[in-house]
Tab-separated table of C-alpha atoms in Angstrom:
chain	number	residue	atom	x	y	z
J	5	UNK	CA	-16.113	17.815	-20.190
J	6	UNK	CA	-19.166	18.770	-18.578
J	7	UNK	CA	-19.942	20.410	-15.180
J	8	UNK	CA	-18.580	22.893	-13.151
J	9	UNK	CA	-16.216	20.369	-11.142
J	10	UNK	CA	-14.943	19.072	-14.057
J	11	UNK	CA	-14.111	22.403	-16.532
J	12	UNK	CA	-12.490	23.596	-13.259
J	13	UNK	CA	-10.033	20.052	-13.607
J	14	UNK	CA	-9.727	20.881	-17.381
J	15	UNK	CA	-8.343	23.973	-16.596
J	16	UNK	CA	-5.961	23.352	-14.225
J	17	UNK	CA	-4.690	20.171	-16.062
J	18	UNK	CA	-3.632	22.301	-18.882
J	19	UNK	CA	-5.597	20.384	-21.239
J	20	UNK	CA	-5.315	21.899	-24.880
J	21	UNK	CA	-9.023	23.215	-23.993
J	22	UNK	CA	-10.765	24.713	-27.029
J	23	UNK	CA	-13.621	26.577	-26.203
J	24	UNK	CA	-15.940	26.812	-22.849
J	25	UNK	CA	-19.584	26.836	-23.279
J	26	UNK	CA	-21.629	28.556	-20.712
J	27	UNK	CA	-25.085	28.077	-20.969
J	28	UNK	CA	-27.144	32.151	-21.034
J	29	UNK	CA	-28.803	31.251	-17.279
J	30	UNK	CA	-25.483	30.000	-15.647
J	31	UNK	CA	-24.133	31.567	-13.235
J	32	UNK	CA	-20.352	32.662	-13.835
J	33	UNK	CA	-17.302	30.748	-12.684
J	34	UNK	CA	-16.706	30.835	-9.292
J	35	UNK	CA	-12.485	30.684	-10.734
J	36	UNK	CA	-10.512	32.457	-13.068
J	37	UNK	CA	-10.514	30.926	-16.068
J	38	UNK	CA	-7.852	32.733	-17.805
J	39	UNK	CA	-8.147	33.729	-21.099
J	40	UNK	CA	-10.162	30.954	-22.819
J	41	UNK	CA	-13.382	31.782	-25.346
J	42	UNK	CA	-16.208	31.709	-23.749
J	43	UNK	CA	-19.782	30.869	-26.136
J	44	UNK	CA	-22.566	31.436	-24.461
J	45	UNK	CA	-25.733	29.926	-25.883
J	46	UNK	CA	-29.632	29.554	-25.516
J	47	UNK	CA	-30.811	27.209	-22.559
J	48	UNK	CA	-32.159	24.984	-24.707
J	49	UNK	CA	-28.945	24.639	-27.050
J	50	UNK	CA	-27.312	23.945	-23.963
J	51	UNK	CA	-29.906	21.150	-23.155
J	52	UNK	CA	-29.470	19.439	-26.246
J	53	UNK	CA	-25.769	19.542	-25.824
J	54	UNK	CA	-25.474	17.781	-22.339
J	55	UNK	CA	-25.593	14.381	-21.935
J	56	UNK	CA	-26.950	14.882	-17.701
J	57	UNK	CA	-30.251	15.399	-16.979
J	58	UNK	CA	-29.738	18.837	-14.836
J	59	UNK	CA	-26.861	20.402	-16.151
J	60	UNK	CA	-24.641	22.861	-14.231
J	61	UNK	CA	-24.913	25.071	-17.535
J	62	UNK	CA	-21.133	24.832	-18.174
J	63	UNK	CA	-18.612	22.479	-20.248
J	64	UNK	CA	-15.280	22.444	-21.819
J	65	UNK	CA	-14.503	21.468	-25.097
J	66	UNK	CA	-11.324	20.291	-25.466
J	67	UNK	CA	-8.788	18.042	-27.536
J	68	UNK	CA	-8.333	14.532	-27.168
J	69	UNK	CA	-4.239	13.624	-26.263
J	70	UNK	CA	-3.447	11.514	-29.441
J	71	UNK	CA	-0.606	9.506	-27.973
J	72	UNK	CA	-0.308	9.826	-24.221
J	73	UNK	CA	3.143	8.516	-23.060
J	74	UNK	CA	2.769	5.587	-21.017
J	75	UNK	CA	4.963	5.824	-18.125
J	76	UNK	CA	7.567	2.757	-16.985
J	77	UNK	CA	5.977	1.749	-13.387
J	78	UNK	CA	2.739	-0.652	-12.801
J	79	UNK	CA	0.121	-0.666	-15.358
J	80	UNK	CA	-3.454	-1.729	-15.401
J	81	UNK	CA	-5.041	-3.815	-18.586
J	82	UNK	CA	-9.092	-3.274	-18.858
J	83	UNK	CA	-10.226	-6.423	-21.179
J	84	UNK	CA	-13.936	-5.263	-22.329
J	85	UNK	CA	-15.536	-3.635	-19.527
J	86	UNK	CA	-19.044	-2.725	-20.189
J	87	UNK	CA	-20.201	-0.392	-17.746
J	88	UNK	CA	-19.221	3.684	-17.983
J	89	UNK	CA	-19.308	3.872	-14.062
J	90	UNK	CA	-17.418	0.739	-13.771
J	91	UNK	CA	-14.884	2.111	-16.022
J	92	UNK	CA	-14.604	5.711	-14.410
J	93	UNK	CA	-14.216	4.845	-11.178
J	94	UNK	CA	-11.137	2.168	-11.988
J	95	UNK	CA	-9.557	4.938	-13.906
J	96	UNK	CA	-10.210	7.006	-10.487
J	97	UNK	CA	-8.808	4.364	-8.293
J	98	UNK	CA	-5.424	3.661	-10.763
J	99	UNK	CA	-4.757	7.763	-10.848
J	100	UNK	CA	-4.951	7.986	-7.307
J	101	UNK	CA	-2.878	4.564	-5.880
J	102	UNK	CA	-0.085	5.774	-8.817
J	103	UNK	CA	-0.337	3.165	-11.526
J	104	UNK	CA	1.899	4.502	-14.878
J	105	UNK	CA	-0.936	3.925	-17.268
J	106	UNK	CA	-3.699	1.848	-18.520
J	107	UNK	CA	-4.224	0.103	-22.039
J	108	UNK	CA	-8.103	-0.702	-22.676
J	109	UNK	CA	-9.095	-3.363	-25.581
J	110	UNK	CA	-10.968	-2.111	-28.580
J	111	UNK	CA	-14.160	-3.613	-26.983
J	112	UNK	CA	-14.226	-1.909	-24.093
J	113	UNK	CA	-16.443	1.132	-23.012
J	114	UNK	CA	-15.544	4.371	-24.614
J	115	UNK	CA	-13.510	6.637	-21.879
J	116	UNK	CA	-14.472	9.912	-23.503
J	117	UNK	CA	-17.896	8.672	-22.606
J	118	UNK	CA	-19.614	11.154	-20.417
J	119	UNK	CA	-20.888	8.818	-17.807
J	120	UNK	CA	-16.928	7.637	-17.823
J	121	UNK	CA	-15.360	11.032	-17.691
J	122	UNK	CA	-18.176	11.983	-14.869
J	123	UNK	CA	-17.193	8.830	-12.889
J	124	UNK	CA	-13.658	9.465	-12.840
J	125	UNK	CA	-14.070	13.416	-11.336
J	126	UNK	CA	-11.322	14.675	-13.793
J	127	UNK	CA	-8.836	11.652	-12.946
J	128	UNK	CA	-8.630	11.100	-16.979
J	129	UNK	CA	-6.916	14.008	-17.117
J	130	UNK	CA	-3.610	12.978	-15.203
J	131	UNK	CA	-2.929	9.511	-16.161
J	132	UNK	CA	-2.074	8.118	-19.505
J	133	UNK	CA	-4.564	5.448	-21.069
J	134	UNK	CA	-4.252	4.162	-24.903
J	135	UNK	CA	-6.499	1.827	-26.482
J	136	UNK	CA	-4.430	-1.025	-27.817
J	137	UNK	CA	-4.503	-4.793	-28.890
J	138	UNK	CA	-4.400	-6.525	-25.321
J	139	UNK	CA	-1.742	-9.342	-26.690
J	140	UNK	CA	0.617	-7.201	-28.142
J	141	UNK	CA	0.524	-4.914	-25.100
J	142	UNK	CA	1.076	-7.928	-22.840
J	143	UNK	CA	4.184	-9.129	-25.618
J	144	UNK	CA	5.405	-5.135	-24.814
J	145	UNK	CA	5.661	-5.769	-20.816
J	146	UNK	CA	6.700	-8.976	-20.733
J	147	UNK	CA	9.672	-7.561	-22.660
J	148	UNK	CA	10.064	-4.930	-20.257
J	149	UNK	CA	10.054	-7.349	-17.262
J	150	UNK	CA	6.633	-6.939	-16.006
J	151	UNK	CA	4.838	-9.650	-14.215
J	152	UNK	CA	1.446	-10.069	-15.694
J	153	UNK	CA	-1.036	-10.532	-12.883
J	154	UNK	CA	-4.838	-11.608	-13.918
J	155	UNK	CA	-7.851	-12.154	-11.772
J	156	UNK	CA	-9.910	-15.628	-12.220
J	157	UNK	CA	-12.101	-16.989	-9.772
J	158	UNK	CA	-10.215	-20.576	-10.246
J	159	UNK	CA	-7.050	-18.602	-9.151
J	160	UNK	CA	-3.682	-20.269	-7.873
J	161	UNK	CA	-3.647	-17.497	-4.885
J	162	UNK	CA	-5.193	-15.417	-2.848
J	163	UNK	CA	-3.962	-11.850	-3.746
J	164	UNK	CA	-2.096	-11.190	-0.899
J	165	UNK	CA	0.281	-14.408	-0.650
J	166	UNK	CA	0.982	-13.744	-4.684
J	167	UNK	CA	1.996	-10.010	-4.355
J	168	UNK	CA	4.345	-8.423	-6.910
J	169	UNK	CA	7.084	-7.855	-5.632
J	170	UNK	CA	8.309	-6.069	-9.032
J	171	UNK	CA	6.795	-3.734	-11.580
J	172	UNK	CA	3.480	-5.392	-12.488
J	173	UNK	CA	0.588	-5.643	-15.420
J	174	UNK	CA	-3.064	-6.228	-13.644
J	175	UNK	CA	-5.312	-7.666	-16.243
J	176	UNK	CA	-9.087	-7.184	-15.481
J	177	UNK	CA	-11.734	-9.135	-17.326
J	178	UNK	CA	-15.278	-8.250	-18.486
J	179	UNK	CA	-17.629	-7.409	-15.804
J	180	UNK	CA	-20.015	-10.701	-16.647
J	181	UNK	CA	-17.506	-12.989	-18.878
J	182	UNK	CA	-14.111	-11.949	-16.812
J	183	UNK	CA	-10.819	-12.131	-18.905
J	184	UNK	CA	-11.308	-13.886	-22.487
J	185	UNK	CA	-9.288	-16.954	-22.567
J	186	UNK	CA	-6.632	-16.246	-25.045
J	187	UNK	CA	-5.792	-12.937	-23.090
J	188	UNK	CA	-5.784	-15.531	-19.417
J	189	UNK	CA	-3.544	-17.663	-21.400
J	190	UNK	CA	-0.879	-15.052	-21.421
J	191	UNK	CA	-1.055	-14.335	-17.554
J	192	UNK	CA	1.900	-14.889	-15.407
J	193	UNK	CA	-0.235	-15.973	-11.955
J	194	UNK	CA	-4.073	-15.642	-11.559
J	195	UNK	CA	-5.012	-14.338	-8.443
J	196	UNK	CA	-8.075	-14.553	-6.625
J	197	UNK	CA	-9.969	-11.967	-3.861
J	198	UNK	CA	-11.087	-14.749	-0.611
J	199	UNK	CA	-14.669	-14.418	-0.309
J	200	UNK	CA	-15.955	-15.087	3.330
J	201	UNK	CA	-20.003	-14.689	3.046
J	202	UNK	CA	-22.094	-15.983	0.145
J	203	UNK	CA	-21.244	-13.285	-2.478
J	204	UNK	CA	-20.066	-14.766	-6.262
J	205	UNK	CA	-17.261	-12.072	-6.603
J	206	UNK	CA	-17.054	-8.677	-6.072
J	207	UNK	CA	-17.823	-5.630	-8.174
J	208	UNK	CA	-14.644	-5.066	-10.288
J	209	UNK	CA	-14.167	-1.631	-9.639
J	210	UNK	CA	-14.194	-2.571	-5.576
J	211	UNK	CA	-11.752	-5.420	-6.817
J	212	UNK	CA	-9.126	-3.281	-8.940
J	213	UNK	CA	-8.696	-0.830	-5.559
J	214	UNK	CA	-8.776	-4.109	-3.208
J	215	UNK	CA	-6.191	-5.426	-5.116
J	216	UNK	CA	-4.212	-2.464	-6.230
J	217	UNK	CA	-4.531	-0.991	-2.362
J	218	UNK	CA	-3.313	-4.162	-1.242
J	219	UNK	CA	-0.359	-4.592	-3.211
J	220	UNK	CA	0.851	-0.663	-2.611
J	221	UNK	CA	4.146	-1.018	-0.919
J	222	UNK	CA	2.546	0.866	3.023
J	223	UNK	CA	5.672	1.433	4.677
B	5	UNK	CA	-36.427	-8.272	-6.801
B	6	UNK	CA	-36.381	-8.369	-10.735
B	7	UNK	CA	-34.511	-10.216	-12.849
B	8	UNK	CA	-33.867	-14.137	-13.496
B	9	UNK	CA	-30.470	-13.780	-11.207
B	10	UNK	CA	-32.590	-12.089	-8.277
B	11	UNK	CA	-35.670	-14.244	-8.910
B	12	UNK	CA	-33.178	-17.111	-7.981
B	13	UNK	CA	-31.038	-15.833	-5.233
B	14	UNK	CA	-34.338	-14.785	-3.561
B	15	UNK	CA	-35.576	-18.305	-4.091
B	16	UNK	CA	-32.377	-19.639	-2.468
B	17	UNK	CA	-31.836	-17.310	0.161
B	18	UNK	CA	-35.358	-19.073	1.129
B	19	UNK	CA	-37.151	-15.405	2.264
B	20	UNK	CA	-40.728	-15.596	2.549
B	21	UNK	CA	-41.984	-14.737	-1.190
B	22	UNK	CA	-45.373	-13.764	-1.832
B	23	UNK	CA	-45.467	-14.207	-5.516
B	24	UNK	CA	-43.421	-14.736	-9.039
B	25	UNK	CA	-44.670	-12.541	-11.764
B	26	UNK	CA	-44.104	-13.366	-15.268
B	27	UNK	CA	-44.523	-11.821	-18.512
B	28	UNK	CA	-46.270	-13.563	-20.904
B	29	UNK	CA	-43.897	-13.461	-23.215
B	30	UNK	CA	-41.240	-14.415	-21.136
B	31	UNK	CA	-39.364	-18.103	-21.433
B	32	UNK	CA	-40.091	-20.357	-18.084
B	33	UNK	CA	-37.230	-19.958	-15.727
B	34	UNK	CA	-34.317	-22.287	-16.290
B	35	UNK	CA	-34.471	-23.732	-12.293
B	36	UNK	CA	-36.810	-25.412	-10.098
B	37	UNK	CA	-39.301	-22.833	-8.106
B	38	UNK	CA	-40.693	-25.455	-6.311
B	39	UNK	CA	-44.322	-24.658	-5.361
B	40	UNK	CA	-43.894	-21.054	-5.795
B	41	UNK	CA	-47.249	-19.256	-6.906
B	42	UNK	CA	-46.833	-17.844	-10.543
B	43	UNK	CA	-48.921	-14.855	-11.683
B	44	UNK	CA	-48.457	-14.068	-15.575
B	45	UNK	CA	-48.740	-10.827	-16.621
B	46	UNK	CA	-49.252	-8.917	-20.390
B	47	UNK	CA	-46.408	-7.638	-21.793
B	48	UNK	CA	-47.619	-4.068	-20.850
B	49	UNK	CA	-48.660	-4.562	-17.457
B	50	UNK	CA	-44.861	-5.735	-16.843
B	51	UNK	CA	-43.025	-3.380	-18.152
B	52	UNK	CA	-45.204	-0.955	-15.820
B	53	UNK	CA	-43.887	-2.689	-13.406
B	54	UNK	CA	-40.156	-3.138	-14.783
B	55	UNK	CA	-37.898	-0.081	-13.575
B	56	UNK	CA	-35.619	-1.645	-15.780
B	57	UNK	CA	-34.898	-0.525	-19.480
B	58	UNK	CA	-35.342	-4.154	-20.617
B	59	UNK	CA	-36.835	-5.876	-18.227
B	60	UNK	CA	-36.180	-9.979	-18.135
B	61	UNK	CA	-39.453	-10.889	-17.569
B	62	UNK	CA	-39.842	-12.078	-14.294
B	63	UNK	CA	-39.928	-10.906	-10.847
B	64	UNK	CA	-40.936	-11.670	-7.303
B	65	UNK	CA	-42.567	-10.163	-4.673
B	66	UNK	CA	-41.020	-10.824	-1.283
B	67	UNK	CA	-41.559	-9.309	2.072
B	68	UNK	CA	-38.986	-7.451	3.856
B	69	UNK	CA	-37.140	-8.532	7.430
B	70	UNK	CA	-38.968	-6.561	9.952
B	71	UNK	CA	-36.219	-6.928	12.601
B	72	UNK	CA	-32.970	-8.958	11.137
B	73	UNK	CA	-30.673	-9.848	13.916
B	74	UNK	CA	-27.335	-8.566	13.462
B	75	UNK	CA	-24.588	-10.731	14.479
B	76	UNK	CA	-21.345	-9.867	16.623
B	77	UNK	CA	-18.985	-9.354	14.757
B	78	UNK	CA	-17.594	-6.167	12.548
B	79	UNK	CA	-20.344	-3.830	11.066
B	80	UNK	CA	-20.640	-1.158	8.714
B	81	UNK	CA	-22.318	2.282	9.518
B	82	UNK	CA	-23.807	4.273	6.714
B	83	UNK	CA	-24.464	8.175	7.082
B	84	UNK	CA	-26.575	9.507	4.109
B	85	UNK	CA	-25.042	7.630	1.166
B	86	UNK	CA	-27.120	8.902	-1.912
B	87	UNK	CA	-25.974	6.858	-5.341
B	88	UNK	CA	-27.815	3.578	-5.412
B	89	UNK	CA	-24.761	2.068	-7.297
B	90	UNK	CA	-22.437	2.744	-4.660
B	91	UNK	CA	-24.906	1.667	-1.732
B	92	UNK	CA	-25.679	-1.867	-3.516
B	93	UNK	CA	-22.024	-2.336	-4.420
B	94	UNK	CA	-20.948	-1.291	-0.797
B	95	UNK	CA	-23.622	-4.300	0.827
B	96	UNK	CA	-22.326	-6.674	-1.778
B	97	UNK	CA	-18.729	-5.892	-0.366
B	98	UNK	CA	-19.823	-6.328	3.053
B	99	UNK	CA	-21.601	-9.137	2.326
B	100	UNK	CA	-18.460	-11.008	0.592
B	101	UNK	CA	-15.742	-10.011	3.412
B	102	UNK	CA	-17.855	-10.942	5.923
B	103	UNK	CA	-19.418	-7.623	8.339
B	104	UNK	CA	-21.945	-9.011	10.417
B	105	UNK	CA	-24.200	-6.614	9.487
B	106	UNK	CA	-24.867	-2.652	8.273
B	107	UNK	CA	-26.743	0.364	9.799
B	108	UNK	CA	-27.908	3.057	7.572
B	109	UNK	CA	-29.070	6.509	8.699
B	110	UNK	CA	-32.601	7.850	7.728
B	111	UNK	CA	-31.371	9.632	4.789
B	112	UNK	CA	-29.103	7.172	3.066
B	113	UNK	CA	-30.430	6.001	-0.284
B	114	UNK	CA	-33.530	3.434	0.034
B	115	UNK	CA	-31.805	0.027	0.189
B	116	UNK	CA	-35.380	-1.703	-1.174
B	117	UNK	CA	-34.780	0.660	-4.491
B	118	UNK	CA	-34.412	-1.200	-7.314
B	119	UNK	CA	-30.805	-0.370	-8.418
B	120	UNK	CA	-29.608	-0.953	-5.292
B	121	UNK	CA	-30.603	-4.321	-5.027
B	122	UNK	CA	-29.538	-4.865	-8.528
B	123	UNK	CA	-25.795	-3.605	-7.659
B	124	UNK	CA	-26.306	-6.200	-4.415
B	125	UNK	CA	-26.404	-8.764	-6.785
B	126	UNK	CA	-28.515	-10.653	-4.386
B	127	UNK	CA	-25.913	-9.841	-1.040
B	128	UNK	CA	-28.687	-8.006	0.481
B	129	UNK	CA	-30.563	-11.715	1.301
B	130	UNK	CA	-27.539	-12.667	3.409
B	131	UNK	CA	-26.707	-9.884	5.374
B	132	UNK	CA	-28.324	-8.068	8.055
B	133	UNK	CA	-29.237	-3.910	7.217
B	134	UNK	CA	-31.439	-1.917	9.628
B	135	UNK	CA	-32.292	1.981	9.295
B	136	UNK	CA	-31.559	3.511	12.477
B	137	UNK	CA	-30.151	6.555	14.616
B	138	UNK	CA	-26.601	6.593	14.223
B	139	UNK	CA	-25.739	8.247	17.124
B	140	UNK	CA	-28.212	5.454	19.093
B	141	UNK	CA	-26.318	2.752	17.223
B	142	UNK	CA	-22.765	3.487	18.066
B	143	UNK	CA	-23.770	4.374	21.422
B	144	UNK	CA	-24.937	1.083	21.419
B	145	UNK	CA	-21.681	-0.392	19.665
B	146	UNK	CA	-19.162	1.350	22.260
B	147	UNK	CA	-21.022	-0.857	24.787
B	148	UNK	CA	-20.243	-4.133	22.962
B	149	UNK	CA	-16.562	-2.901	23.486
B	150	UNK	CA	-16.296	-2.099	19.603
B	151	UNK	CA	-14.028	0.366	18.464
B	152	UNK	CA	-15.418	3.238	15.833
B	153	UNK	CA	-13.297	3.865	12.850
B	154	UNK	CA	-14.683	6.924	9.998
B	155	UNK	CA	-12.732	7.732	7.230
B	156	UNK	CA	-11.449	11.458	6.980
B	157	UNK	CA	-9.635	13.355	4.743
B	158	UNK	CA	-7.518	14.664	7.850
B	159	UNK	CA	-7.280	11.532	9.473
B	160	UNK	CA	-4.968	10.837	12.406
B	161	UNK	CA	-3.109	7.455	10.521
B	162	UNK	CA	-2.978	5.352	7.356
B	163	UNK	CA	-5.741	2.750	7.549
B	164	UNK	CA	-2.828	0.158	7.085
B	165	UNK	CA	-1.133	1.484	10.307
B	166	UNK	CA	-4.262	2.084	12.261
B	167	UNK	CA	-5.460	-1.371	11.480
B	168	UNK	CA	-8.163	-3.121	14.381
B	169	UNK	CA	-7.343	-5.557	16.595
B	170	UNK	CA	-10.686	-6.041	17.872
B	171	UNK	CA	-14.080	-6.036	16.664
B	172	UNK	CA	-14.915	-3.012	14.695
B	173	UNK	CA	-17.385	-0.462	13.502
B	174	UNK	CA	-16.501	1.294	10.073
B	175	UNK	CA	-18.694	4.777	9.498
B	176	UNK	CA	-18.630	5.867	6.026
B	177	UNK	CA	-20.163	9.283	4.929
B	178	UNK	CA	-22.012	10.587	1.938
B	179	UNK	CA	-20.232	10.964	-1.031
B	180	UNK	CA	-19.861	15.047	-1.129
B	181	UNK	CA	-19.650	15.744	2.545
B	182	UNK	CA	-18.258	13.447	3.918
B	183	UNK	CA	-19.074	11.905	7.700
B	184	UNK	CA	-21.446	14.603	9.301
B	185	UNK	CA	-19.933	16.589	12.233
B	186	UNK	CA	-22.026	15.144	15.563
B	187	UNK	CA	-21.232	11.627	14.420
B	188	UNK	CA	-17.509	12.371	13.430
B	189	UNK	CA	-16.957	13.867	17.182
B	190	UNK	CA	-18.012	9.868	18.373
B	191	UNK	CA	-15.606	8.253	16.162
B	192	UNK	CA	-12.401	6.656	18.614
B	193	UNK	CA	-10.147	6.660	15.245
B	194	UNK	CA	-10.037	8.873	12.076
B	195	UNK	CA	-8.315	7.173	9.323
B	196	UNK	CA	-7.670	8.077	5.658
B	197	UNK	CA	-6.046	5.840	2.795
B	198	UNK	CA	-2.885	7.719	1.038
B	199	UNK	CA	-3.499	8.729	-2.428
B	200	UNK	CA	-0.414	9.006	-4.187
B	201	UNK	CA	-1.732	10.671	-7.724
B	202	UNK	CA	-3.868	13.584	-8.106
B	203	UNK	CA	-7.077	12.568	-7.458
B	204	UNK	CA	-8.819	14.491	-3.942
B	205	UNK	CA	-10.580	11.357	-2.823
B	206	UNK	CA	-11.979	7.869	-3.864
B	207	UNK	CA	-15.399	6.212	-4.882
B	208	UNK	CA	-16.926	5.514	-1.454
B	209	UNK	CA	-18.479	1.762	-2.260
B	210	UNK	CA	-13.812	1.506	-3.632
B	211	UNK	CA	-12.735	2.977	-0.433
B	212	UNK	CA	-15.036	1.243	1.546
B	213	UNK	CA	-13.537	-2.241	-0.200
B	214	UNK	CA	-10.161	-1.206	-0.033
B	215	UNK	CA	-10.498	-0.348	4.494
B	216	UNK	CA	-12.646	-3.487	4.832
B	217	UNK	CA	-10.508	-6.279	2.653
B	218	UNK	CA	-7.114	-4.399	4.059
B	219	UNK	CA	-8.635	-4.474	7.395
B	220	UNK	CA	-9.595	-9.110	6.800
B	221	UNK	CA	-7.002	-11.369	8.628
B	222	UNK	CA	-5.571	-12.558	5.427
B	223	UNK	CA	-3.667	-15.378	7.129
């Protein structure tokens, strides 16, 4: 976890954090980091070991949670997106609407990424997400009762006239191929986002909030 | 405009272009350009002129709209935006819900840079953007009769119960700070959208999607 914004997250997420690594012309902490290690090491060690190109001369190492526990409300399904910003900010947008979890297919972007973990500002931290097989995750919450909602530009509905009015599964396809066709297969309705001017579709990290905004009960 | 998809949707969006440039070893396009002058380029000389990491090959040289006419309807004010990404995915929003047009302050992010128009994905040919004084412009706004929402983080109302009746103005701020002070004190209505996690605040170009399709007559 890299930068000052985000070791501060690490911290206070009580992350199993192993070690903090302070590069020798940072500045201190401008918090109380307890009692973790600090390693402090050359400039140019620190250069080699950040992935930014002007690094705040701080990061967190810390350990991966093995099996987060997916919790029982809404849940999104990411099916092979590409792009690390793409990715963080959906994570971003699920943490802070309140979605349970989020199950990614094998294909898609790594999340420990650090253009993904940058793009989420620390939102990884507080919401479960497990790479899985996308079918037998969708088997799981149909079982559980879970409407499976997927997006498709040859939709049945526009989003709003199909909202769930139960616990729900929102599968999101591929930012260039959308959701592969076995995976659409499985999809309880296919919803669509109306498009007034002359635009294709929409980015899908603006559609996963437009549609997971919309369907958050307001009252 | 670079790239096969922009060479097209500049082609179609019939703006006045100067010139296609090809690389020589690029494949012809796969559409008609009609009588479009074609200038082909060494492999070198293109990639000099690429900001891509692998460029496609072509690109083409348009002119910009001195004065585009904005239309009457809702528009979208931009104060100092910085991330291309989220500056090209916000027009290609607009574009798609249907704003009649977007004003950008002096120091919001160039939107002729290249990864802007990239994240457009060609929106920028249908939709009216002028730089301008912001303060000038929603001086100019009140007089239509259009009422000025921003976003805040200690906002008056939900955006969902605050929702316009009339024609509006939307002001979004830059990313870290936020809407500046002199142009907050003009807004008519702060509004915020509830975040229910942990997360302090959303991607701009998400929240910006999520207050403009909430805000869409859905009927």
């Amino acid at each position: 976890m890299e930068g000052i914004h985000l070791v501060e997250e690490a911290l206070a997420a009580d992350l199993h954090v192993e070690m903090l690594v302070k590069s020798e012309d940072a500045p201190w902490l401008p918090f109380d980091i307890g009692a973790q290690r600090v390693v402090e090491v050359k400039a140019s060690i620190f250069e080699a070991l950040s992935d930014t190109e002007s690094p705040q001369g701080w990061l967190a190492v810390c350990l991966m949670s093995q099996q987060p526990k997916m919790g029982s409300g809404n849940v999104l399904l990411i099916d092979g997106i590409r792009d690390p910003g793409n990715m963080g900010t959906i994570i971003r947008t699920a943490e802070a609407v309140g979605m349970s979890g989020i199950y990614v297919s094998p294909d898609t972007v790594d999340v420990y990424n650090g253009k993904v973990i940058r793009a989420t500002q620390g939102a990884l931290f507080h919401i479960p997400i497990v790479a899985y097989d996308l079918e037998d995750a969708i088997r799981s919450l149909i079982e559980e009762g879970k409407v499976i909602y997927g997006t498709s530009m040859h939709a049945e509905a526009s989003y709003m006239k199909a909202a769930p009015r139960e616990s729900y599964a929102l599968l999101l396809g591929n930012e260039a191929e959308g959701i592969s066709p076995p995976l659409l297969r499985m999809v309880d309705k296919t919803v669509s986002i109306p498009i007034v001017g002359n635009a294709e579709s929409l980015n899908v990290a603006v559609a996963a909030g437009v549609l997971m905004y919309g369907w958050l009960n307001h009252d």
